Coordinates of C-alpha atoms in Angstrom, one line a residue:
Chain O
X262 CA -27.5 64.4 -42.2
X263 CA -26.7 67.8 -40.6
X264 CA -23.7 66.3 -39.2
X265 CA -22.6 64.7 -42.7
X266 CA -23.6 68.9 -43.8
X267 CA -21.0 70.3 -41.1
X268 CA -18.5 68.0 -42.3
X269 CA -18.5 68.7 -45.7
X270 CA -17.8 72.7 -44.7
X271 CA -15.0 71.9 -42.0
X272 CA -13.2 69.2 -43.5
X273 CA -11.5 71.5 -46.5
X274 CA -10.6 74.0 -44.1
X275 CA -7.8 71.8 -42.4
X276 CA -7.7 67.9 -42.3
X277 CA -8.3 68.1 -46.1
X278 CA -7.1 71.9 -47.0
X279 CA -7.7 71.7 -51.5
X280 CA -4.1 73.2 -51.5
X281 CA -2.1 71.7 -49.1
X282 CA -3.8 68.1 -49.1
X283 CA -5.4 67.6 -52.4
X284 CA -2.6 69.8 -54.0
X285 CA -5.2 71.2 -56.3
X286 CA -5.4 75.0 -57.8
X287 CA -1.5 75.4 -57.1
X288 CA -1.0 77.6 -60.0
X289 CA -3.3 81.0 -58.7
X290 CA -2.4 80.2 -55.3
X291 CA 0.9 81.0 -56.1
X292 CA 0.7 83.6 -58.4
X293 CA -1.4 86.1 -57.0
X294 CA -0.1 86.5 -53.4
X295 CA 2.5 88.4 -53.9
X296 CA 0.0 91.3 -52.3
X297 CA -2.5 90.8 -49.6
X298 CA -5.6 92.5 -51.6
X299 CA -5.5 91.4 -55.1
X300 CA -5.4 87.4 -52.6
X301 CA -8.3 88.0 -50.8
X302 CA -10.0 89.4 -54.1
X303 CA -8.6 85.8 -55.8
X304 CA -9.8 83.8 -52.8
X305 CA -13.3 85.2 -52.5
X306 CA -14.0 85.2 -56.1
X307 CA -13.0 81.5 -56.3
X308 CA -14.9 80.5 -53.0
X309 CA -18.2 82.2 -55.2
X310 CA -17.4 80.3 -58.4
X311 CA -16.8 77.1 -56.3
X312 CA -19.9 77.7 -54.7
X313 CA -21.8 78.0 -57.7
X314 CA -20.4 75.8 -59.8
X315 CA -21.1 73.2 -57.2
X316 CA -24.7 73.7 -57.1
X317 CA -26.1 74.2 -60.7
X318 CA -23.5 71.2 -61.1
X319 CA -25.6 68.9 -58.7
X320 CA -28.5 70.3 -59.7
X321 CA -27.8 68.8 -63.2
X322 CA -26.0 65.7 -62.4
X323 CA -28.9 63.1 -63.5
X324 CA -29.4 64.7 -66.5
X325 CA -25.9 65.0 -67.8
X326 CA -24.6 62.5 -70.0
X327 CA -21.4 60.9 -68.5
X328 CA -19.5 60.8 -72.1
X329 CA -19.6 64.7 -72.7
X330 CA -19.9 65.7 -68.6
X331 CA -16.0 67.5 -68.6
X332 CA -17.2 70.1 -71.5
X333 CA -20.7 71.0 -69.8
X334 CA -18.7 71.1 -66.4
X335 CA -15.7 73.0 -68.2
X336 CA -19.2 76.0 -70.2
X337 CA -20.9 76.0 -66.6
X338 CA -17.6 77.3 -65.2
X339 CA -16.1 79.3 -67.8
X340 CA -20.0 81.1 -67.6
X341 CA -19.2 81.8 -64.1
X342 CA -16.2 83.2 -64.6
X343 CA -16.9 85.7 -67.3
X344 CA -19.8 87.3 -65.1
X345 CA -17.2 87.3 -61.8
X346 CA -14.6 89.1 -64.1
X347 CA -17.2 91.5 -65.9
X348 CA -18.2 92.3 -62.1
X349 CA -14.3 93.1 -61.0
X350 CA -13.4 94.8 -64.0
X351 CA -16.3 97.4 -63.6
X352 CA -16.5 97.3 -59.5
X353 CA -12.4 96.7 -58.8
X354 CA -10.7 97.6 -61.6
X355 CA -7.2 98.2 -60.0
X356 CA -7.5 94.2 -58.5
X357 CA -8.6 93.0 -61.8
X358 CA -5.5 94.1 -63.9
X359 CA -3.3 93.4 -60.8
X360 CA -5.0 89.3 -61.2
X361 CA -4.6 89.5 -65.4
X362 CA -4.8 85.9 -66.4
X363 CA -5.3 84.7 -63.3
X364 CA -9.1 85.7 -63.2
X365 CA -9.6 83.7 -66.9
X366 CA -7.5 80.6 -65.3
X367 CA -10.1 80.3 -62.6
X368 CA -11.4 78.2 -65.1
X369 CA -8.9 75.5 -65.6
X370 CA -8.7 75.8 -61.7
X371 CA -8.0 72.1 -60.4
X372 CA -10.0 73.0 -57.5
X373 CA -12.6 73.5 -59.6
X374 CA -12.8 70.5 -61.9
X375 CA -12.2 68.4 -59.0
X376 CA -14.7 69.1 -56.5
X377 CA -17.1 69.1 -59.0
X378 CA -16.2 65.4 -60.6
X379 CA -15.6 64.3 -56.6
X380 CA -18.8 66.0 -55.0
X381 CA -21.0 67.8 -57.1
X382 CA -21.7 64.7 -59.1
X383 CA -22.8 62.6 -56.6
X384 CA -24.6 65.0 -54.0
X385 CA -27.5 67.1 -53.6
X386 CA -27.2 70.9 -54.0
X387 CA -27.1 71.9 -50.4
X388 CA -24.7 69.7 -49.4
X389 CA -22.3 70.7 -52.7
X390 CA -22.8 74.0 -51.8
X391 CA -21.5 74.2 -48.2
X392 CA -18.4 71.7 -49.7
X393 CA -17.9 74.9 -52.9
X394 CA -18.1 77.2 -49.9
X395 CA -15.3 75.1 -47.8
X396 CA -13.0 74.3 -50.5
X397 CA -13.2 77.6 -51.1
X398 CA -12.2 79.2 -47.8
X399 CA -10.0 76.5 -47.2
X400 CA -7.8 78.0 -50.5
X401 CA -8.7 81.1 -49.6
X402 CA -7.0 80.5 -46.3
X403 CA -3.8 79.2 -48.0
X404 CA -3.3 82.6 -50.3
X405 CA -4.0 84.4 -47.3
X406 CA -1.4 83.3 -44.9
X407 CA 1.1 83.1 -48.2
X408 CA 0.1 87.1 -49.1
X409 CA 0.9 88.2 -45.5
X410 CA 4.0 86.7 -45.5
X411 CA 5.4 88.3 -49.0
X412 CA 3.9 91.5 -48.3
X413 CA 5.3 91.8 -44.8
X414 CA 8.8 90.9 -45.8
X415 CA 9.1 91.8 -49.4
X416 CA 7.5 95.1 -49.3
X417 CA 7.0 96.1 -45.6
X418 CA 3.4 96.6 -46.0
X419 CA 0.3 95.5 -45.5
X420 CA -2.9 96.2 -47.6
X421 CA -0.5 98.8 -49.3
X422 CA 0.3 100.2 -45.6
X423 CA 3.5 100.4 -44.3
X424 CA 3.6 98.1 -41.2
X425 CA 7.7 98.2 -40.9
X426 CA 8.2 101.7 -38.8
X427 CA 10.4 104.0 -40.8
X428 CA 12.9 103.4 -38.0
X429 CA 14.0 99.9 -38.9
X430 CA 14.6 101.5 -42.5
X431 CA 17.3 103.9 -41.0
X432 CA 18.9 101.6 -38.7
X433 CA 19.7 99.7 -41.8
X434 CA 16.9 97.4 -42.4
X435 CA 15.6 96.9 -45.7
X436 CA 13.2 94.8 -47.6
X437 CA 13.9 91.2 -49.2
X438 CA 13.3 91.2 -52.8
X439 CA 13.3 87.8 -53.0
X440 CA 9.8 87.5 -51.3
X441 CA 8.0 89.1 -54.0
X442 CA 9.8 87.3 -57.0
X443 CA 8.1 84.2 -58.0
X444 CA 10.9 81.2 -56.3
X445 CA 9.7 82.4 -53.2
X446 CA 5.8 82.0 -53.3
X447 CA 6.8 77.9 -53.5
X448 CA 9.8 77.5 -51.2
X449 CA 6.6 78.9 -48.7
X450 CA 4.0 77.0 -49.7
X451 CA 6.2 74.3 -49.1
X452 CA 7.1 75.4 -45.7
X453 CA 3.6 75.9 -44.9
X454 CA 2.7 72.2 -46.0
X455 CA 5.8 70.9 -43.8
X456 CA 3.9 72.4 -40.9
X457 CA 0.2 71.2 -41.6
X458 CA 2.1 67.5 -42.2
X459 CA 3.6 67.6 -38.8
X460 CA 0.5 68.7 -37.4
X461 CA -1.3 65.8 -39.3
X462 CA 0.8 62.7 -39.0
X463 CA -1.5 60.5 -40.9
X464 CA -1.0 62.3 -44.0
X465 CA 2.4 62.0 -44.2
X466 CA 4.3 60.1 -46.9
X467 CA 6.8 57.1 -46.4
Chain L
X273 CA 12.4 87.1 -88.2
X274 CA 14.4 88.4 -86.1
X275 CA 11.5 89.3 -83.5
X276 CA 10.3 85.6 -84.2
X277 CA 13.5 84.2 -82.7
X278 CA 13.5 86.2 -80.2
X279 CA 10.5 85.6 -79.1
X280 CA 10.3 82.2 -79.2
X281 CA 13.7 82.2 -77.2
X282 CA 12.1 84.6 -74.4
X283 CA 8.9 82.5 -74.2
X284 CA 11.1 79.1 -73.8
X285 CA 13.9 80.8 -70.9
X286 CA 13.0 84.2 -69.8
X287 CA 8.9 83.5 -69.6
X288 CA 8.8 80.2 -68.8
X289 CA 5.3 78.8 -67.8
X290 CA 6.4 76.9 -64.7
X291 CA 8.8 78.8 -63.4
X292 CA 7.4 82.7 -63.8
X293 CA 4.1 82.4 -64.3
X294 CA 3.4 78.8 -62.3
X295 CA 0.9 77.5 -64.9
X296 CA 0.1 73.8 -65.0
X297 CA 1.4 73.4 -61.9
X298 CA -1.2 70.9 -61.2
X299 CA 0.2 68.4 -63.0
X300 CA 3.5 69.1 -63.0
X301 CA 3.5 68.0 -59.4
X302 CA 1.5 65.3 -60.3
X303 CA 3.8 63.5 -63.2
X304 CA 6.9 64.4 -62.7
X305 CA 7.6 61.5 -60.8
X306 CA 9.8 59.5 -63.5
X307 CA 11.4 60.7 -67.1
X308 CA 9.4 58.6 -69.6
X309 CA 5.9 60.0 -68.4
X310 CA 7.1 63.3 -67.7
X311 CA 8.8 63.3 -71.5
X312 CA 5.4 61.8 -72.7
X313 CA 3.5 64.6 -71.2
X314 CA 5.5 67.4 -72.1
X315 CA 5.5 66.1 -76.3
X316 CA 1.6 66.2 -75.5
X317 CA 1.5 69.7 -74.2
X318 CA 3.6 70.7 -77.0
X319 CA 1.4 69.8 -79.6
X320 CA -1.8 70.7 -78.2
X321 CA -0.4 74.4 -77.4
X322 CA 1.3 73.9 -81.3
X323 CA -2.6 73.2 -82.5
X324 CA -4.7 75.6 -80.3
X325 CA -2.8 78.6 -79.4
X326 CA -2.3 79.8 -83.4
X327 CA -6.2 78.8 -83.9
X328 CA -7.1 81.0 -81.1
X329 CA -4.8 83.6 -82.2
X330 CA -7.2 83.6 -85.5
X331 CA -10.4 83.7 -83.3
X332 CA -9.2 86.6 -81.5
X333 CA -8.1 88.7 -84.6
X334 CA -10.5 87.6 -87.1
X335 CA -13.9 86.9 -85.1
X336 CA -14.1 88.4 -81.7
X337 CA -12.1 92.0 -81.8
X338 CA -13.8 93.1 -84.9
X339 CA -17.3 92.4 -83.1
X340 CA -16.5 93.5 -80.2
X341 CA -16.9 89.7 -78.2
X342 CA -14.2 90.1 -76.2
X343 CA -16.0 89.0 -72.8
X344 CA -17.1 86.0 -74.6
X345 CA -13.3 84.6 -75.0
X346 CA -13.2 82.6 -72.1
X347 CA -16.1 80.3 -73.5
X348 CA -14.8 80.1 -76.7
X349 CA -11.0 79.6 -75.5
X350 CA -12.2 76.8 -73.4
X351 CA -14.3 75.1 -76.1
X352 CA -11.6 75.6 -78.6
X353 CA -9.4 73.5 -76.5
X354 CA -11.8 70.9 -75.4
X355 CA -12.4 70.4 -78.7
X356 CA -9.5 70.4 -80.3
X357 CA -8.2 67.6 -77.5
X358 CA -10.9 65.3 -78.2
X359 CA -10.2 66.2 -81.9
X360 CA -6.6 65.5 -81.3
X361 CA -7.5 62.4 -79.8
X362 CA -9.3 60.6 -81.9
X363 CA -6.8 61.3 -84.7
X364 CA -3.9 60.1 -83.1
X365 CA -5.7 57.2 -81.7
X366 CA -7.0 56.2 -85.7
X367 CA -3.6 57.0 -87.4
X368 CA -0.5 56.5 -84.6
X369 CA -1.4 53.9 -81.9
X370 CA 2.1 53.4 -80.9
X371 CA 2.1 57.1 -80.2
X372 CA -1.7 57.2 -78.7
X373 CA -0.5 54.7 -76.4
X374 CA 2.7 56.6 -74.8
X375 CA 0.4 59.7 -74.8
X376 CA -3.1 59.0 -74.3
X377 CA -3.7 58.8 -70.7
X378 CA -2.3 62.3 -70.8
X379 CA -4.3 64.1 -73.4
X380 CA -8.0 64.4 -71.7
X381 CA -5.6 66.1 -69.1
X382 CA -4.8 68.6 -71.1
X383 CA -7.6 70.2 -71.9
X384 CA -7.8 71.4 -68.1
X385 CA -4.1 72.2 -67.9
X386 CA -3.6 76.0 -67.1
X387 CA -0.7 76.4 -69.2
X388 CA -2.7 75.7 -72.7
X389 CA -5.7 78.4 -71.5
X390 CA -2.7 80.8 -69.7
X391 CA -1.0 80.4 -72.9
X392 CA -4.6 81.7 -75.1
X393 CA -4.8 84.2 -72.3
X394 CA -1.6 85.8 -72.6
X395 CA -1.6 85.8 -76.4
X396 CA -5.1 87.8 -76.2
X397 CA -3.5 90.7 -73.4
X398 CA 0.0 90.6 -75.8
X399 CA -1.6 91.3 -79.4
X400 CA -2.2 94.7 -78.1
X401 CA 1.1 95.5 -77.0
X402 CA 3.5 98.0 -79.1
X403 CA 6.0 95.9 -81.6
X404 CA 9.0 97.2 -80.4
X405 CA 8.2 95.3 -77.1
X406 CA 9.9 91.6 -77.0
X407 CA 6.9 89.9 -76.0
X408 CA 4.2 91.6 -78.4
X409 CA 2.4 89.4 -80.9
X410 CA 2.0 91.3 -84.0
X411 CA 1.5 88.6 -86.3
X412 CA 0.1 84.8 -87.2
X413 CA 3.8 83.6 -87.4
X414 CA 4.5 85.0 -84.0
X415 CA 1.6 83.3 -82.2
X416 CA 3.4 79.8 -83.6
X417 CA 6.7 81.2 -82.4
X418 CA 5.3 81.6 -79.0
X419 CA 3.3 78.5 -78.9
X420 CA 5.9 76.3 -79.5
X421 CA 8.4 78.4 -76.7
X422 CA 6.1 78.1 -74.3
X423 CA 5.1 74.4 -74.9
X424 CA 9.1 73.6 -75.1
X425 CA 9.7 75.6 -71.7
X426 CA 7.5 73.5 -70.1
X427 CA 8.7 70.5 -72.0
X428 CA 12.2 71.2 -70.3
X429 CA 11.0 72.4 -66.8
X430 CA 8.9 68.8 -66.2
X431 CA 11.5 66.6 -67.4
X432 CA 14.4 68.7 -65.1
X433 CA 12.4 68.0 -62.4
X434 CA 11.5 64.7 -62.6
X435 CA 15.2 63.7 -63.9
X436 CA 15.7 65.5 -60.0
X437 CA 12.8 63.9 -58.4
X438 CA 14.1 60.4 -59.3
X439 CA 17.9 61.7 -57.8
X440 CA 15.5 62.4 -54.4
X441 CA 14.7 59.2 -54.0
X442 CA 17.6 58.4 -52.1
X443 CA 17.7 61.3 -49.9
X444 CA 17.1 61.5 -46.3
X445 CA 14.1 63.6 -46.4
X446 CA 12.6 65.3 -42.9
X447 CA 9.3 62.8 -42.7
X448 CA 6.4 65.7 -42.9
X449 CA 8.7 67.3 -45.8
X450 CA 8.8 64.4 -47.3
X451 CA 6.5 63.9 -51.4
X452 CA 5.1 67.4 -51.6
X453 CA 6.6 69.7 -49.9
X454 CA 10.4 69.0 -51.1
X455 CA 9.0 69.2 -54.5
X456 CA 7.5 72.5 -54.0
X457 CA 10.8 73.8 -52.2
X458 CA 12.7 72.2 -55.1
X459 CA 10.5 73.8 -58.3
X460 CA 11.4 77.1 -56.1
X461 CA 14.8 76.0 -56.3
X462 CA 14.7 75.5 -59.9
X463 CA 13.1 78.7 -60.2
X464 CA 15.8 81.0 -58.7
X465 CA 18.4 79.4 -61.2
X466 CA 16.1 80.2 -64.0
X467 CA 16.1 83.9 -62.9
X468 CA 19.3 83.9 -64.3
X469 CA 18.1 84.0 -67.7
X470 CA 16.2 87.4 -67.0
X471 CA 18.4 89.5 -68.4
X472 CA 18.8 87.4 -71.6
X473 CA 18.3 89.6 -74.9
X474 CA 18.8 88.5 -78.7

C-alpha cells in the first residue's frame, strides 16, 4: 500500500509527466512562462488546486451520481479557483494581472478534469492527494524548465535580474525577441518532449 | 459598425485563440488528426461560443457588475456553459440527428474546452476597456462580433493543421519527435506565420 502511495507521487514527475505524456493542461503551460515568477506562481497554485480538488473529489466519489459527475467536478474546481485567485489578487497582486485569464482557466485545466475522472474517482483521499500533489509538480516542473529558458534568452534575466553581464550587451550581443513571443513557448515544449521520448523509448510512437 | 468589423476581423487573425493566446490546446492536439473531425469540431465550437459568450456578456452587465459579484464569475461562467452544452445537446439531438451525429461526440468536450471559458474571460477584462481601443467591448452586438471571430479563428487554425497533419503522414520523422512533439513544433510554426497579421488594422 505504501509502495502503491510512492508511486502515485513519482510516476507524474517523469515516466508519466501530465504535460509531456498525458499532453494535458497545454494551454497555461504555455502561456504563462514567458517569465520565471508569474510560472512558479502558475505551477504552485495548480499543484494546490490539484491537490484539493483530488481529495474533496474522492471524498465524494460514492455519493455522486455518475450522470451529473462532470458539473459537480467542474463547481468543486471552479470553488477552488476563486478562493486561490481572491488569495493572489490580495497577497500577489503584480503575478495575478501578469496570469489574467490564466488563473480563471485553471478551471477548464485538462490536468484537472482528468486526474480527477482517472484517479480521484476511484481512490481513497490519501492516495488522490499525493497523485494532485505529483501531477502537480510534475507540470510545475514542465513550466519551470520552459520559463528559464525564455527568460534567459528573450530577456537576459532571471526572476527579473539580469543574469547576461552587461559585457556581452557591448560586445554586440543582444536578446532574442522571438523567445518571449508566443511561437516560441511550443517549438520548446516540443523540444523538451523530443528529449523525455528519447530518454523513454517505450513511449515513443510508430 | 465599423468597430464591429473590425473587431470581429482582429479576434479571427490578429487574436487568434490557438495561436496567441494557446486556448483549447488540449484538444486541438487531440483532433486534429484528419479534416472531417477537425471541421466537425470547429462548427461545434463555433456555435457553442455563438450561444454562451453573448449570454455571459448579459450576466456580466446586467447581474453581476451592478451587485458587485464579480468573484462569483467563475462559478457562474462555468455553469453557464455546462449548461448551455447539455442544453445544446439535447436540442440538436431532438431536432437535427444527422447533424447530432457528425457533432456529438464533440459537444460534452466542449464544455471543458479553454477557449469557450478564455473567450467569457476575456470579454469580462475587455468591457472595461476605453472604446477607442480595437479590442474593447462596449456593446451586446460587439460581444456577438467577437464570439463568432474567435470561434471562426479557431475554426480555421484546427482544420490548417490537421489538413498539415495528414500531409505529415508521409514524412520521415526523427522517431522520439515523432506524434506530439512535431505537432507542437508545427502549431509554433503556424504561429510565427500568423504574426504576420499583427500589424493588420481596418
Amino acid at each position: 500500500m505504501a509502495n502503491k502511495n510512492s508511486e502515485a507521487l513519482k510516476q507524474p514527475m517523469w515516466a508519466n509527466n501530465p504535460v509531456l505524456v498525458q499532453i494535458l493542461g497545454i494551454c497555461s503551460a504555455l502561456a504563462v512562462t514567458a517569465q520565471l515568477k508569474p510560472a512558479i506562481v502558475m505551477g504552485l497554485s495548480v499543484t494546490v488546486i490539484v491537490a484539493m480538488a483530488n481529495v474533496i473529489i474522492s471524498l465524494l466519489r460514492n455519493t455522486i451520481p455518475n450522470r451529473i459527475r462532470i458539473i459537480i467536478q467542474l463547481v468543486v474546481v471552479a470553488a477552488l479557483v476563486t478562493i486561490v485567485s481572491e488569495i493572489l489578487k490580495a497577497f500577489a497582486y503584480d503575478v495575478s494581472v501578469q496570469l489574467s485569464v490564466y488563473v480563471g482557466l485553471i478551471i477548464t485545466n485538462c490536468i484537472l478534469m482528468g486526474r480527477l475522472e482517472a484517479f480521484a474517482m476511484q481512490n481513497g483521499p490519501w492516495a488522490s492527494f499525493l497523485d494532485g500533489i505529483g501531477n502537480g509538480l510534475g507540470y510545475a516542473a514542465i513550466l519551470i524548465v520552459v520559463a528559464f529558458v525564455r527568460e534567459l534568452f528573450g530577456s537576459g534575466t532571471l526572476f527579473g535580474f539580469q543574469v547576461i553581464p552587461q559585457c556581452f550587451y557591448e560586445a554586440g550581443y543582444l536578446n532574442n525577441g522571438l523567445m518571449i513571443m508566443p511561437p516560441m513557448a511550443l517549438v520548446l515544449v516540443g523540444c523538451v518532449i523530443w528529449f523525455h521520448r528519447a530518454k523513454n523509448k517505450d513511449l515513443q510512437e510508430n | 459598425m465599423e468597430h464591429f468589423f473590425s473587431l470581429f476581423v482582429r479576434s479571427i487573425f490578429v487574436d487568434n485563440m490557438v495561436f496567441a493566446f494557446f486556448l483549447g490546446m488540449c484538444s486541438f492536439l487531440a483532433v486534429s488528426k484528419n479534416v472531417k473531425t477537425a471541421l466537425g469540431l470547429g462548427i461545434a465550437v463555433i456555435f457553442v461560443q455563438f450561444i454562451t459568450l453573448p449570454v455571459n456578456y448579459l450576466l456580466q452587465t446586467k447581474v453581476l457588475a451592478p451587485l458587485g459579484l464579480e468573484f462569483l464569475s467563475f462559478i457562474l461562467f462555468i455553469a453557464v456553459i455546462a449548461g448551455i452544452v447539455q442544453l445544446v445537446e439535447m436540442i440538436v439531438e431532438k431536432f437535427s440527428p444527422s447533424l447530432y451525429n457528425s457533432l456529438g461526440i464533440f459537444l460534452p468536450l466542449i464544455a471543458v474546452n479553454c477557449a469557450i471559458m478564455g473567450g467569457s474571460l476575456f470579454m469580462q477584462q475587455r468591457i472595461v476597456m476605453d472604446a477607442d481601443n480595437t479590442q474593447a467591448i462596449t456593446c451586446f452586438g460587439d460581444s456577438i462580433a467577437f464570439a463568432l471571430g474567435s470561434g471562426i479563428g479557431w475554426a480555421l487554425a484546427i482544420v490548417c493543421l490537421a489538413a498539415i497533419r495528414e500531409k505529415m503522414e508521409y514524412c520521415d520523422i526523427p522517431k522520439p519527435l515523432k506524434g506530439v512533439g512535431i505537432t507542437f513544433i508545427t502549431v509554433g510554426l503556424m504561429a510565427m506565420a500568423f504574426m504576420c497579421f499583427s500589424g493588420l488594422s481596418i
